[in-house]
mmCIF file of C-alpha atoms in Angstrom:
data_model
loop_
_atom_site.group_PDB
_atom_site.id
_atom_site.type_symbol
_atom_site.label_atom_id
_atom_site.label_comp_id
_atom_site.label_asym_id
_atom_site.label_seq_id
_atom_site.Cartn_x
_atom_site.Cartn_y
_atom_site.Cartn_z
ATOM 1 C CA MET D 243 -35.576 68.750 71.420
ATOM 2 C CA ALA D 244 -37.547 69.045 68.131
ATOM 3 C CA ALA D 245 -36.643 65.527 66.956
ATOM 4 C CA GLU D 246 -37.523 64.060 70.329
ATOM 5 C CA LEU D 247 -40.914 65.803 70.294
ATOM 6 C CA THR D 248 -41.623 64.524 66.794
ATOM 7 C CA GLY D 249 -41.013 60.991 68.024
ATOM 8 C CA LEU D 250 -43.113 61.647 71.093
ATOM 9 C CA ALA D 251 -46.024 62.791 68.942
ATOM 10 C CA ASP D 252 -45.978 59.341 67.347
ATOM 11 C CA ASP D 253 -46.928 57.941 70.751
ATOM 12 C CA ARG D 254 -50.082 60.017 70.860
ATOM 13 C CA ALA D 255 -52.066 57.184 69.281
ATOM 14 C CA LEU D 256 -51.206 54.966 72.264
ATOM 15 C CA LEU D 257 -53.343 57.131 74.501
ATOM 16 C CA GLY D 258 -56.588 56.561 72.593
ATOM 17 C CA ARG D 259 -59.756 57.604 74.325
ATOM 18 C CA THR D 260 -58.625 56.435 77.746
ATOM 19 C CA SER D 261 -55.898 59.015 78.235
ATOM 20 C CA THR D 262 -54.712 59.046 81.841
ATOM 21 C CA ALA D 263 -51.727 60.362 83.751
ATOM 22 C CA GLU D 264 -50.611 56.772 84.293
ATOM 23 C CA ARG D 265 -50.493 56.071 80.572
ATOM 24 C CA VAL D 266 -48.726 59.356 79.888
ATOM 25 C CA SER D 267 -46.169 58.458 82.554
ATOM 26 C CA ASP D 268 -45.686 55.036 80.901
ATOM 27 C CA ILE D 269 -44.844 56.748 77.607
ATOM 28 C CA LEU D 270 -42.499 59.266 79.185
ATOM 29 C CA ARG D 271 -40.827 56.574 81.286
ATOM 30 C CA SER D 272 -40.086 54.580 78.152
ATOM 31 C CA ARG D 273 -38.776 57.637 76.337
ATOM 32 C CA ILE D 274 -36.518 58.564 79.255
ATOM 33 C CA ALA D 275 -35.229 54.987 79.472
ATOM 34 C CA GLU D 276 -34.496 55.002 75.738
ATOM 35 C CA GLY D 277 -32.489 58.217 76.050
ATOM 36 C CA PHE D 278 -34.828 60.522 74.117
ATOM 37 C CA PHE D 279 -34.744 62.843 77.125
ATOM 38 C CA PRO D 280 -31.192 62.588 78.544
ATOM 39 C CA PRO D 281 -30.326 63.366 82.176
ATOM 40 C CA GLY D 282 -30.453 67.087 82.867
ATOM 41 C CA THR D 283 -33.065 67.791 80.158
ATOM 42 C CA ARG D 284 -35.767 70.297 81.084
ATOM 43 C CA LEU D 285 -39.221 68.969 80.142
ATOM 44 C CA SER D 286 -41.508 71.581 78.650
ATOM 45 C CA GLU D 287 -45.161 71.237 79.648
ATOM 46 C CA ASP D 288 -46.343 73.088 76.554
ATOM 47 C CA SER D 289 -44.236 71.124 74.066
ATOM 48 C CA ILE D 290 -44.814 67.666 75.546
ATOM 49 C CA GLY D 291 -48.480 68.308 76.284
ATOM 50 C CA GLY D 292 -48.956 69.493 72.713
ATOM 51 C CA ALA D 293 -47.111 66.506 71.252
ATOM 52 C CA LEU D 294 -49.230 64.044 73.218
ATOM 53 C CA GLY D 295 -52.442 66.048 73.062
ATOM 54 C CA VAL D 296 -53.053 65.981 76.808
ATOM 55 C CA SER D 297 -54.027 68.645 79.287
ATOM 56 C CA ARG D 298 -51.572 70.494 81.480
ATOM 57 C CA ASN D 299 -53.121 68.911 84.583
ATOM 58 C CA THR D 300 -52.753 65.399 83.173
ATOM 59 C CA LEU D 301 -49.138 66.056 82.262
ATOM 60 C CA ARG D 302 -48.357 67.511 85.664
ATOM 61 C CA GLU D 303 -49.786 64.416 87.324
ATOM 62 C CA ALA D 304 -47.611 62.247 85.070
ATOM 63 C CA PHE D 305 -44.594 64.345 86.053
ATOM 64 C CA ARG D 306 -45.530 63.864 89.705
ATOM 65 C CA LEU D 307 -45.660 60.079 89.272
ATOM 66 C CA LEU D 308 -42.262 60.012 87.577
ATOM 67 C CA THR D 309 -40.809 62.294 90.233
ATOM 68 C CA HIS D 310 -41.989 59.764 92.822
ATOM 69 C CA GLU D 311 -40.135 57.095 90.815
ATOM 70 C CA ARG D 312 -36.998 59.251 90.997
ATOM 71 C CA LEU D 313 -36.809 59.715 87.230
ATOM 72 C CA LEU D 314 -37.650 63.420 87.311
ATOM 73 C CA VAL D 315 -36.897 66.258 89.711
ATOM 74 C CA HIS D 316 -38.809 69.503 90.210
ATOM 75 C CA GLU D 317 -36.627 72.546 90.728
ATOM 76 C CA LEU D 318 -38.345 75.589 92.207
ATOM 77 C CA ASN D 319 -38.803 78.420 89.683
ATOM 78 C CA ARG D 320 -36.972 76.394 87.016
ATOM 79 C CA GLY D 321 -39.259 73.522 86.077
ATOM 80 C CA VAL D 322 -39.088 69.746 85.777
ATOM 81 C CA PHE D 323 -35.885 67.997 84.728
ATOM 82 C CA VAL D 324 -34.750 64.461 84.034
ATOM 83 C CA ARG D 325 -32.711 63.485 87.071
ATOM 84 C CA VAL D 326 -28.944 63.341 87.052
ATOM 85 C CA LEU D 327 -27.985 60.490 89.357
ATOM 86 C CA THR D 328 -25.205 60.791 91.897
ATOM 87 C CA VAL D 329 -22.650 58.033 92.405
ATOM 88 C CA GLN D 330 -24.439 57.287 95.683
ATOM 89 C CA ASP D 331 -27.687 56.801 93.732
ATOM 90 C CA VAL D 332 -25.961 54.279 91.476
ATOM 91 C CA GLU D 333 -24.579 52.388 94.452
ATOM 92 C CA ASP D 334 -28.012 52.264 96.079
ATOM 93 C CA ILE D 335 -29.599 50.984 92.870
ATOM 94 C CA TYR D 336 -27.093 48.149 92.767
ATOM 95 C CA ARG D 337 -27.766 47.261 96.384
ATOM 96 C CA THR D 338 -31.418 46.874 95.452
ATOM 97 C CA ARG D 339 -30.559 44.846 92.373
ATOM 98 C CA ARG D 340 -28.341 42.476 94.339
ATOM 99 C CA LEU D 341 -31.014 41.939 96.991
ATOM 100 C CA VAL D 342 -33.777 41.261 94.485
ATOM 101 C CA GLU D 343 -32.065 39.505 91.578
ATOM 102 C CA CYS D 344 -30.032 37.128 93.717
ATOM 103 C CA ALA D 345 -33.099 36.321 95.829
ATOM 104 C CA VAL D 346 -35.057 35.482 92.666
ATOM 105 C CA VAL D 347 -32.407 32.995 91.537
ATOM 106 C CA ARG D 348 -32.107 31.553 95.053
ATOM 107 C CA GLY D 349 -35.848 30.957 95.194
ATOM 108 C CA LEU D 350 -36.271 29.265 91.831
ATOM 109 C CA GLY D 351 -36.950 25.814 93.251
ATOM 110 C CA GLU D 352 -36.258 22.683 91.278
ATOM 111 C CA PRO D 353 -35.387 22.746 87.565
ATOM 112 C CA PRO D 354 -36.250 22.904 84.755
ATOM 113 C CA TYR D 355 -36.886 26.652 84.678
ATOM 114 C CA GLY D 356 -38.786 28.658 82.064
ATOM 115 C CA LEU D 357 -35.848 30.374 80.409
ATOM 116 C CA ASP D 358 -37.161 31.243 76.943
ATOM 117 C CA GLY D 359 -37.332 34.981 77.717
ATOM 118 C CA LEU D 360 -33.817 34.935 79.151
ATOM 119 C CA ALA D 361 -32.481 33.101 76.087
ATOM 120 C CA GLU D 362 -34.196 35.607 73.789
ATOM 121 C CA ALA D 363 -32.551 38.516 75.626
ATOM 122 C CA VAL D 364 -29.114 36.873 75.332
ATOM 123 C CA ALA D 365 -29.583 36.296 71.597
ATOM 124 C CA ASP D 366 -30.780 39.875 71.106
ATOM 125 C CA GLY D 367 -27.728 41.284 72.899
ATOM 126 C CA GLN D 368 -25.385 39.227 70.740
ATOM 127 C CA ARG D 369 -27.208 40.324 67.586
ATOM 128 C CA GLN D 370 -27.003 44.003 68.555
ATOM 129 C CA ALA D 371 -23.287 43.627 69.284
ATOM 130 C CA ARG D 372 -22.644 42.118 65.840
ATOM 131 C CA GLU D 373 -24.388 45.144 64.329
ATOM 132 C CA GLY D 374 -22.329 47.528 66.453
ATOM 133 C CA ASP D 375 -25.420 48.930 68.174
ATOM 134 C CA TRP D 376 -24.182 49.363 71.739
ATOM 135 C CA LYS D 377 -27.273 51.272 72.805
ATOM 136 C CA GLY D 378 -29.196 48.215 71.628
ATOM 137 C CA VAL D 379 -26.860 46.004 73.652
ATOM 138 C CA SER D 380 -27.682 48.083 76.721
ATOM 139 C CA THR D 381 -31.403 47.625 76.091
ATOM 140 C CA ALA D 382 -30.954 43.879 75.608
ATOM 141 C CA ASN D 383 -28.966 43.696 78.835
ATOM 142 C CA ILE D 384 -31.769 45.379 80.779
ATOM 143 C CA HIS D 385 -34.164 42.955 79.074
ATOM 144 C CA PHE D 386 -32.024 40.061 80.328
ATOM 145 C CA HIS D 387 -32.273 41.246 83.915
ATOM 146 C CA ARG D 388 -35.987 41.989 83.679
ATOM 147 C CA GLU D 389 -36.555 38.459 82.375
ATOM 148 C CA LEU D 390 -34.439 37.136 85.230
ATOM 149 C CA VAL D 391 -36.616 38.984 87.742
ATOM 150 C CA ALA D 392 -39.740 37.727 85.947
ATOM 151 C CA LEU D 393 -38.750 34.162 86.873
ATOM 152 C CA ALA D 394 -40.113 34.951 90.341
ATOM 153 C CA GLY D 395 -43.615 35.147 88.877
ATOM 154 C CA SER D 396 -44.397 38.231 90.969
ATOM 155 C CA ALA D 397 -46.137 41.217 89.398
ATOM 156 C CA ARG D 398 -45.132 43.376 92.382
ATOM 157 C CA THR D 399 -41.463 42.506 91.985
ATOM 158 C CA ASP D 400 -41.664 43.148 88.246
ATOM 159 C CA GLU D 401 -43.164 46.587 88.887
ATOM 160 C CA LEU D 402 -40.560 47.457 91.512
ATOM 161 C CA MET D 403 -37.672 46.490 89.265
ATOM 162 C CA ARG D 404 -39.161 48.202 86.222
ATOM 163 C CA SER D 405 -38.659 51.485 88.064
ATOM 164 C CA VAL D 406 -35.206 50.474 89.306
ATOM 165 C CA PHE D 407 -34.020 49.567 85.806
ATOM 166 C CA ALA D 408 -35.479 52.759 84.331
ATOM 167 C CA GLU D 409 -33.587 54.784 86.937
ATOM 168 C CA LEU D 410 -30.397 52.839 86.259
ATOM 169 C CA ARG D 411 -30.557 53.763 82.596
ATOM 170 C CA LEU D 412 -30.209 57.412 83.565
ATOM 171 C CA ALA D 413 -26.641 56.519 84.471
ATOM 172 C CA PHE D 414 -26.066 54.467 81.330
ATOM 173 C CA HIS D 415 -26.987 57.420 79.107
ATOM 174 C CA VAL D 416 -24.087 59.459 80.505
ATOM 175 C CA VAL D 417 -21.448 56.833 79.683
ATOM 176 C CA ASP D 418 -19.243 57.935 76.769
ATOM 177 C CA ASN D 419 -17.889 54.482 75.810
ATOM 178 C CA PRO D 420 -20.837 52.068 76.003
ATOM 179 C CA ARG D 421 -18.994 49.253 74.230
ATOM 180 C CA LYS D 422 -16.343 49.112 76.927
ATOM 181 C CA LEU D 423 -19.020 49.006 79.603
ATOM 182 C CA TYR D 424 -21.423 46.459 78.085
ATOM 183 C CA GLU D 425 -19.333 44.094 75.965
ATOM 184 C CA PRO D 426 -17.945 41.966 78.835
ATOM 185 C CA TYR D 427 -21.454 41.172 80.042
ATOM 186 C CA LEU D 428 -22.597 39.570 76.803
ATOM 187 C CA ALA D 429 -20.550 36.470 77.610
ATOM 188 C CA ARG D 430 -21.511 36.578 81.284
ATOM 189 C CA ASN D 431 -25.207 36.678 80.432
ATOM 190 C CA GLN D 432 -24.669 33.603 78.265
ATOM 191 C CA LEU D 433 -22.831 31.827 81.076
ATOM 192 C CA ILE D 434 -25.574 32.552 83.618
ATOM 193 C CA LEU D 435 -28.202 31.331 81.158
ATOM 194 C CA GLY D 436 -26.255 28.123 80.514
ATOM 195 C CA THR D 437 -25.819 27.534 84.235
ATOM 196 C CA LEU D 438 -29.570 27.869 84.818
ATOM 197 C CA GLN D 439 -30.297 25.614 81.845
ATOM 198 C CA ARG D 440 -28.218 22.951 83.595
ATOM 199 C CA GLY D 441 -30.261 23.505 86.756
ATOM 200 C CA GLU D 442 -27.275 24.807 88.760
ATOM 201 C CA ARG D 443 -29.203 27.410 90.713
ATOM 202 C CA ASP D 444 -26.647 27.974 93.493
ATOM 203 C CA ARG D 445 -23.802 28.465 91.049
ATOM 204 C CA ALA D 446 -25.930 30.841 88.971
ATOM 205 C CA GLU D 447 -26.595 32.946 92.075
ATOM 206 C CA GLU D 448 -22.865 33.154 92.837
ATOM 207 C CA MET D 449 -22.127 34.187 89.245
ATOM 208 C CA LEU D 450 -24.869 36.812 89.336
ATOM 209 C CA ALA D 451 -23.595 38.318 92.593
ATOM 210 C CA GLU D 452 -20.058 38.579 91.167
ATOM 211 C CA TYR D 453 -21.492 40.007 87.948
ATOM 212 C CA LEU D 454 -23.400 42.752 89.767
ATOM 213 C CA ASP D 455 -20.416 43.648 91.944
ATOM 214 C CA ASP D 456 -18.164 43.938 88.887
ATOM 215 C CA SER D 457 -20.818 45.895 86.987
ATOM 216 C CA LEU D 458 -21.138 48.377 89.848
ATOM 217 C CA ARG D 459 -17.384 48.937 90.036
ATOM 218 C CA GLY D 460 -17.132 49.453 86.285
ATOM 219 C CA LEU D 461 -20.077 51.827 86.108
ATOM 220 C CA VAL D 462 -18.977 53.915 89.090
ATOM 221 C CA GLU D 463 -15.494 54.222 87.610
ATOM 222 C CA VAL D 464 -16.736 55.721 84.332
ATOM 223 C CA TYR D 465 -19.814 57.462 85.710
ATOM 224 C CA GLY D 466 -17.968 59.336 88.403
ATOM 225 C CA ARG D 467 -15.848 61.030 85.741
ATOM 226 C CA ARG D 468 -18.812 62.004 83.587
ATOM 227 C CA VAL D 469 -21.598 63.040 85.927
ATOM 228 C CA ALA D 470 -20.162 66.517 86.582
ATOM 229 C CA ASP D 471 -20.500 67.351 82.886
ATOM 230 C CA VAL D 472 -24.320 67.090 82.991
ATOM 231 C CA SER D 473 -24.887 68.416 86.513
#
C-alpha cells in the first residue's frame, strides 16, 4: 500500500484550492481503474486522506459516490473495499456495453465519421503490444471503446460508459494472463476502424456485436477461475 499512497500523494496538486468530493472521487476512480487499488483492497481513510490532504468528511463523500458507481463496497464494521465483481456482474456489464456501443454505431448517420480518436487508440494499443506492456494494451483497448462511444456526441452517454468501463476494469485486474485476453482484439479493433473508415456502418455494428460476445465469453472463462482467489 505504501507505494500506491506515494503515487496518490502526487495527485494532491490536482485538487488545488477547489477541493471537492467529486474531484477526489475522480482521482480515486482513475487510480482504481489503473489497478493501484486492486479488487478486494481495503481503503484507509487516514492514509488516503493524508496523502490527498482532504478532510475525513470529504473523503467519505467521495467513497459514497464511488460506492454508488459500484466501484467500492462498504462492509459493516470492516470498512470500505474495492469491489470484487461476480461473474454475473461481468455479464451485466457486457449487456450494457452491447446495448450502448452497438446503438452508437447504428446511429452514426452518413459517412465520413470523425475517427481520429479511434485511430489513435488503435495505434496506441499496437505500440503497447510491441513493447510487451499488456496492461497498457488493456488501457488502450478501453480508450478505443470510449472513443467509439464518443462518436455519439452525447456527454450523458460518455459519463454513463465512463463508469461502466471503470467497473469493467475491476475484472481485468484479476486476470493472470492479460496477453492471452487482449491480444486477439488488437486486430479486431483495427478491422472495426477500417470498416468505419470505409463508411460500412452496418457491417461495423455486426463486427462489434460479435466482438463483444466473444470478449464476454473469454473474460468469463478466465475470470470465473480467478475471482475466488480475491473474494
